[in-house]
Coordinates of C-alpha atoms in Angstrom, one line a residue:
M1 CA 147.3 24.6 95.2
A2 CA 145.1 27.1 97.0
S3 CA 142.0 25.0 96.3
Q4 CA 143.8 21.9 97.5
A5 CA 144.8 23.6 100.8
V6 CA 141.2 24.8 101.3
Q7 CA 140.0 21.3 100.7
E8 CA 142.5 19.8 103.2
R9 CA 141.4 22.4 105.8
R10 CA 137.8 21.5 105.2
E11 CA 138.5 17.8 105.7
I12 CA 140.4 18.5 108.9
R13 CA 137.5 20.6 110.2
Q14 CA 135.0 17.9 109.3
R15 CA 137.1 15.2 111.1
Q16 CA 137.4 17.5 114.2
D17 CA 133.6 18.1 114.2
R18 CA 133.0 14.4 113.9
Y19 CA 135.3 13.6 116.8
R20 CA 133.8 16.4 118.9
Y21 CA 130.3 15.1 118.2
R22 CA 131.4 11.6 119.3
D23 CA 132.9 12.9 122.5
N24 CA 129.8 15.0 123.3
K25 CA 127.6 12.0 122.7
T26 CA 129.7 9.9 125.1
A27 CA 129.6 12.6 127.7
Y28 CA 125.8 12.8 127.4
W29 CA 125.5 9.1 128.0
F30 CA 127.6 9.3 131.1
L31 CA 125.5 12.2 132.3
L32 CA 122.2 10.5 131.7
P33 CA 122.0 8.4 134.9
V34 CA 122.8 11.4 137.0
L35 CA 120.2 13.5 135.2
V36 CA 117.6 10.8 135.6
L37 CA 118.3 10.5 139.4
L38 CA 118.3 14.3 139.7
G39 CA 114.9 14.4 138.0
I40 CA 113.4 11.7 140.1
F41 CA 114.7 12.7 143.5
V42 CA 115.2 16.5 143.2
L43 CA 113.3 18.1 140.3
W44 CA 110.0 16.2 140.5
P45 CA 109.7 16.4 144.4
A46 CA 110.4 20.2 144.1
I47 CA 107.8 20.7 141.4
Y48 CA 105.2 18.6 143.3
A49 CA 106.0 20.4 146.6
G50 CA 105.4 23.7 144.8
Y51 CA 102.0 22.3 143.6
L52 CA 101.0 21.2 147.1
S53 CA 102.0 24.6 148.6
F54 CA 99.0 26.0 146.8
Q55 CA 96.7 23.3 148.2
D56 CA 94.8 22.8 151.4
W57 CA 96.0 19.2 151.7
S58 CA 96.7 16.6 154.4
F59 CA 97.2 12.9 154.6
Y60 CA 93.5 12.4 155.2
K61 CA 91.9 14.3 152.3
D62 CA 92.4 15.2 148.7
P63 CA 94.2 18.5 147.8
E64 CA 92.0 21.5 147.5
F65 CA 93.3 24.6 145.6
V66 CA 93.5 27.6 147.8
G67 CA 95.8 29.9 145.8
I68 CA 98.4 31.8 147.8
R69 CA 96.6 31.5 151.1
N70 CA 99.2 29.2 152.6
Y71 CA 102.0 31.7 151.7
A72 CA 100.0 34.6 153.1
N73 CA 99.4 32.7 156.3
V74 CA 103.1 31.9 156.7
L75 CA 104.1 35.5 156.0
K76 CA 101.6 36.8 158.5
D77 CA 102.7 34.3 161.2
P78 CA 104.9 36.3 163.6
L79 CA 106.5 33.0 164.8
F80 CA 107.8 32.2 161.3
L81 CA 109.3 35.7 160.9
A82 CA 110.8 35.5 164.3
T83 CA 112.5 32.1 163.5
I84 CA 114.0 33.7 160.3
G85 CA 115.4 36.5 162.4
R86 CA 116.6 34.0 165.0
G87 CA 118.2 32.0 162.2
F88 CA 120.2 35.1 161.1
A89 CA 121.3 35.7 164.7
F90 CA 122.4 32.1 164.9
V91 CA 124.5 32.5 161.7
L92 CA 126.2 35.6 163.2
L93 CA 127.0 33.6 166.4
T94 CA 128.5 30.6 164.6
V95 CA 129.9 31.3 161.1
P96 CA 132.3 34.2 161.7
V97 CA 133.7 32.5 164.9
M98 CA 134.0 29.2 163.1
L99 CA 135.8 30.8 160.1
V100 CA 138.3 32.7 162.3
L101 CA 139.0 29.7 164.5
A102 CA 139.4 27.4 161.5
F103 CA 141.8 29.9 159.9
L104 CA 144.0 30.2 163.0
F105 CA 144.0 26.4 163.3
A106 CA 144.9 25.9 159.6
S107 CA 147.7 28.4 160.0
L108 CA 149.0 26.4 162.9
V109 CA 148.9 23.2 160.9
V110 CA 150.9 24.5 158.0
A111 CA 153.5 26.0 160.3
V112 CA 154.4 22.8 162.3
S113 CA 156.2 19.7 161.3
R114 CA 154.5 17.1 159.1
R115 CA 154.0 14.6 161.9
A116 CA 152.5 17.2 164.2
A117 CA 150.3 18.4 161.4
S118 CA 148.9 14.9 160.9
V119 CA 148.1 14.7 164.6
L120 CA 146.4 18.1 164.6
K121 CA 144.3 17.3 161.4
V122 CA 143.1 14.0 162.9
S123 CA 142.2 15.7 166.2
I124 CA 140.3 18.5 164.6
Y125 CA 138.3 16.2 162.3
I126 CA 137.1 13.9 165.1
P127 CA 134.0 16.1 166.0
T128 CA 132.9 15.9 162.3
I129 CA 132.3 12.2 162.5
I130 CA 130.2 12.5 165.7
S131 CA 126.5 12.5 165.4
A132 CA 124.8 15.8 166.1
V133 CA 122.4 14.0 168.4
I134 CA 125.3 12.5 170.4
A135 CA 126.9 16.0 170.5
S136 CA 123.7 17.4 171.8
I137 CA 123.5 15.0 174.6
I138 CA 127.1 15.6 175.6
F139 CA 126.6 19.4 175.7
V140 CA 123.3 19.0 177.6
L141 CA 125.3 17.2 180.3
I142 CA 128.0 19.9 180.2
Y143 CA 125.3 22.7 180.5
N144 CA 123.3 21.0 183.3
Y145 CA 122.3 23.5 185.9
S146 CA 123.1 21.5 189.1
G147 CA 125.7 19.0 188.0
G148 CA 127.1 20.2 184.7
L149 CA 130.8 20.5 184.1
L150 CA 130.6 24.1 183.0
N151 CA 128.8 25.4 186.1
A152 CA 131.1 23.3 188.3
F153 CA 134.1 24.9 186.6
L154 CA 132.7 28.4 187.0
G155 CA 131.8 27.6 190.6
T156 CA 135.6 27.3 191.4
F157 CA 135.7 31.1 190.7
G158 CA 132.7 31.9 192.8
I159 CA 130.3 32.3 189.9
E160 CA 126.7 31.3 190.6
P161 CA 125.3 28.5 188.4
I162 CA 123.7 29.6 185.1
A163 CA 120.8 27.9 183.4
W164 CA 122.5 27.8 180.0
I165 CA 119.8 26.0 178.1
G166 CA 116.9 27.1 180.4
D167 CA 117.4 30.8 180.2
P168 CA 116.2 32.5 176.9
K169 CA 119.2 34.9 177.3
W170 CA 121.7 32.1 177.0
A171 CA 120.0 29.3 175.2
L172 CA 120.8 30.3 171.6
I173 CA 124.5 31.0 172.5
A174 CA 124.6 27.6 174.3
I175 CA 123.5 25.9 171.1
A176 CA 125.9 27.9 169.0
V177 CA 128.9 26.4 170.8
P178 CA 128.4 22.8 169.8
A179 CA 127.5 24.0 166.3
I180 CA 130.9 25.6 166.0
W181 CA 132.6 22.5 167.4
L182 CA 130.9 20.2 164.9
G183 CA 131.7 22.4 161.9
M184 CA 135.3 23.2 162.8
G185 CA 136.8 20.0 161.5
L186 CA 135.8 20.1 157.8
T187 CA 136.2 23.9 157.6
S188 CA 139.7 23.7 159.0
L189 CA 140.8 20.9 156.6
I190 CA 139.5 22.8 153.6
M191 CA 141.4 25.9 154.7
V192 CA 144.5 23.7 155.3
A193 CA 144.2 22.4 151.7
A194 CA 143.9 26.0 150.4
M195 CA 146.9 27.2 152.3
V196 CA 149.1 24.3 151.2
D197 CA 148.1 25.2 147.6
I198 CA 149.5 28.7 147.8
P199 CA 153.0 28.9 146.1
A200 CA 155.8 29.1 148.7
E201 CA 157.6 31.6 146.5
Y202 CA 155.1 34.3 147.5
Y203 CA 156.1 33.9 151.2
E204 CA 159.8 33.7 150.4
A205 CA 159.6 36.9 148.4
A206 CA 157.7 38.6 151.2
A207 CA 160.2 37.3 153.8
M208 CA 163.1 38.8 151.8
E209 CA 161.2 42.2 152.0
G210 CA 161.0 41.9 155.8
A211 CA 157.3 41.1 156.0
N212 CA 156.0 39.6 159.3
W213 CA 153.3 37.0 159.8
W214 CA 150.5 39.5 159.9
Q215 CA 151.6 41.2 156.7
K216 CA 152.0 37.8 154.9
T217 CA 148.5 36.8 156.1
A218 CA 146.9 40.1 155.1
Y219 CA 148.5 40.5 151.7
I220 CA 149.1 36.8 150.6
T221 CA 147.2 34.2 152.5
I222 CA 143.7 35.8 152.7
P223 CA 143.7 37.2 149.1
Q224 CA 144.8 33.8 147.7
M225 CA 142.1 32.0 149.8
K226 CA 139.3 34.4 148.6
N227 CA 137.3 31.8 146.7
V228 CA 137.7 29.2 149.5
V229 CA 136.5 31.7 152.1
L230 CA 133.5 32.6 149.9
Y231 CA 132.6 28.9 149.6
L232 CA 132.9 28.3 153.3
L233 CA 130.9 31.5 154.0
I234 CA 128.0 30.3 151.8
T235 CA 127.9 26.7 153.0
G236 CA 128.3 27.9 156.6
F237 CA 125.4 30.3 156.3
V238 CA 123.2 27.6 154.7
A239 CA 124.1 25.0 157.3
A240 CA 123.7 27.4 160.3
I241 CA 120.3 28.8 159.4
Q242 CA 119.0 25.2 158.7
Q243 CA 120.3 23.8 162.0
F244 CA 117.8 21.3 163.2
E245 CA 119.2 18.5 165.5
L246 CA 120.8 20.7 168.1
P247 CA 117.7 22.8 169.1
L248 CA 115.5 19.7 168.7
V249 CA 117.5 17.5 171.1
M250 CA 118.9 20.1 173.5
T251 CA 115.9 22.4 174.1
Q252 CA 113.0 21.3 171.8
G253 CA 113.0 24.9 170.6
G254 CA 112.6 26.5 174.1
P255 CA 112.7 28.2 176.4
L256 CA 109.9 30.5 175.1
D257 CA 110.8 29.6 171.5
S258 CA 114.2 31.2 172.0
T259 CA 116.0 28.4 170.1
T260 CA 113.2 27.6 167.5
L261 CA 115.1 27.9 164.2
P262 CA 113.4 27.8 160.8
N263 CA 113.7 24.1 160.2
L264 CA 112.4 23.2 163.7
F265 CA 109.5 25.6 163.2
I266 CA 108.6 23.8 159.9
F267 CA 109.0 20.4 161.5
N268 CA 106.8 21.3 164.4
H269 CA 104.1 22.5 162.0
F270 CA 104.4 19.4 159.8
R271 CA 104.1 17.2 162.8
N272 CA 101.2 19.0 164.5
D273 CA 99.3 20.9 161.8
V274 CA 96.6 19.1 159.7
N275 CA 97.3 21.3 156.7
V276 CA 100.6 20.1 155.3
G277 CA 100.4 22.8 152.6
Y278 CA 101.3 25.4 155.2
S279 CA 104.6 23.5 156.1
I280 CA 105.5 23.1 152.5
A281 CA 104.9 26.8 151.8
A282 CA 107.1 27.7 154.8
A283 CA 109.8 25.4 153.5
L284 CA 109.7 27.0 150.1
L285 CA 109.8 30.5 151.5
L286 CA 112.9 29.5 153.5
F287 CA 114.4 28.2 150.3
V288 CA 113.8 31.7 148.7
V289 CA 115.5 33.4 151.7
L290 CA 118.5 31.1 151.5
G291 CA 118.8 31.5 147.7
S292 CA 118.4 35.3 147.9
I293 CA 121.1 35.7 150.6
S294 CA 123.5 33.4 148.8
A295 CA 123.0 35.4 145.6
L296 CA 123.7 38.7 147.4
V297 CA 126.9 37.3 148.9
F298 CA 128.1 36.2 145.5
K299 CA 127.2 39.6 144.1
F300 CA 128.9 41.7 146.7
V301 CA 131.9 39.5 147.3
N302 CA 134.1 39.4 144.2
S303 CA 134.7 35.7 143.4
E304 CA 136.7 35.9 140.2
R305 CA 139.4 33.3 140.0
L306 CA 142.8 34.6 141.1
V307 CA 145.5 34.7 138.4
D308 CA 149.1 34.0 139.3

């Protein structure tokens, strides 16, 4: 009897292994097209870009190996280092403000009726579908020194016109405003989805204990949204430091390079510099910066899944 039970268990285990192998094989076949496309359009271009970053290469001559000279030139370029610092400043101007505003808007959406919530969600999402180029043109008209809406409004209070995109002191802030406006929609909807997913029993129990809105937010909403906020923090950081269209259209990186962010710096070098290897090296160094900061955020912000 014992040997028969052992044999039955062995047969059951063999059948399970056979079915598991069949399921894994099917999954691999489904993954194959994605892996092929990933290799063609992501992995191979990344490997080839790494190869060209060590070359003195342009569209007019064959590559010539120069070692780490391109990387050394980029790291010694004060303009590149300044753009990295300016990129971090732009992140600080946009991401915290956008997260706070999106959180407050999401809190409003979940607090009103379903019909009003639908209207609010549609209205906040509209800027997301607007092209960054069109948004840039709109805000250039708003910021116009002599006939812009913003200076006209401030003029009613006796404030002198300000060169919002013509003064290095204000230009980066002026670009941060449309960046926040464009990113608010998707950020708000993600936060709304996270808030709706929080069990209502938590709030009911807190209300029975006499907790107010601030206490519910601090001890229930924010802890339960920890992973969502981490995701939005990482994606917001990456999107902000790589902002390209707004400075390109609104200021062309000026005045005095005060709005030249890293991607615009790389684009200008790629467009004007004969040595394309320099631009590729700068892009890869920016990739290293983004990856390092993202890893640090994941390390210092606990992202373990919450357990009910």
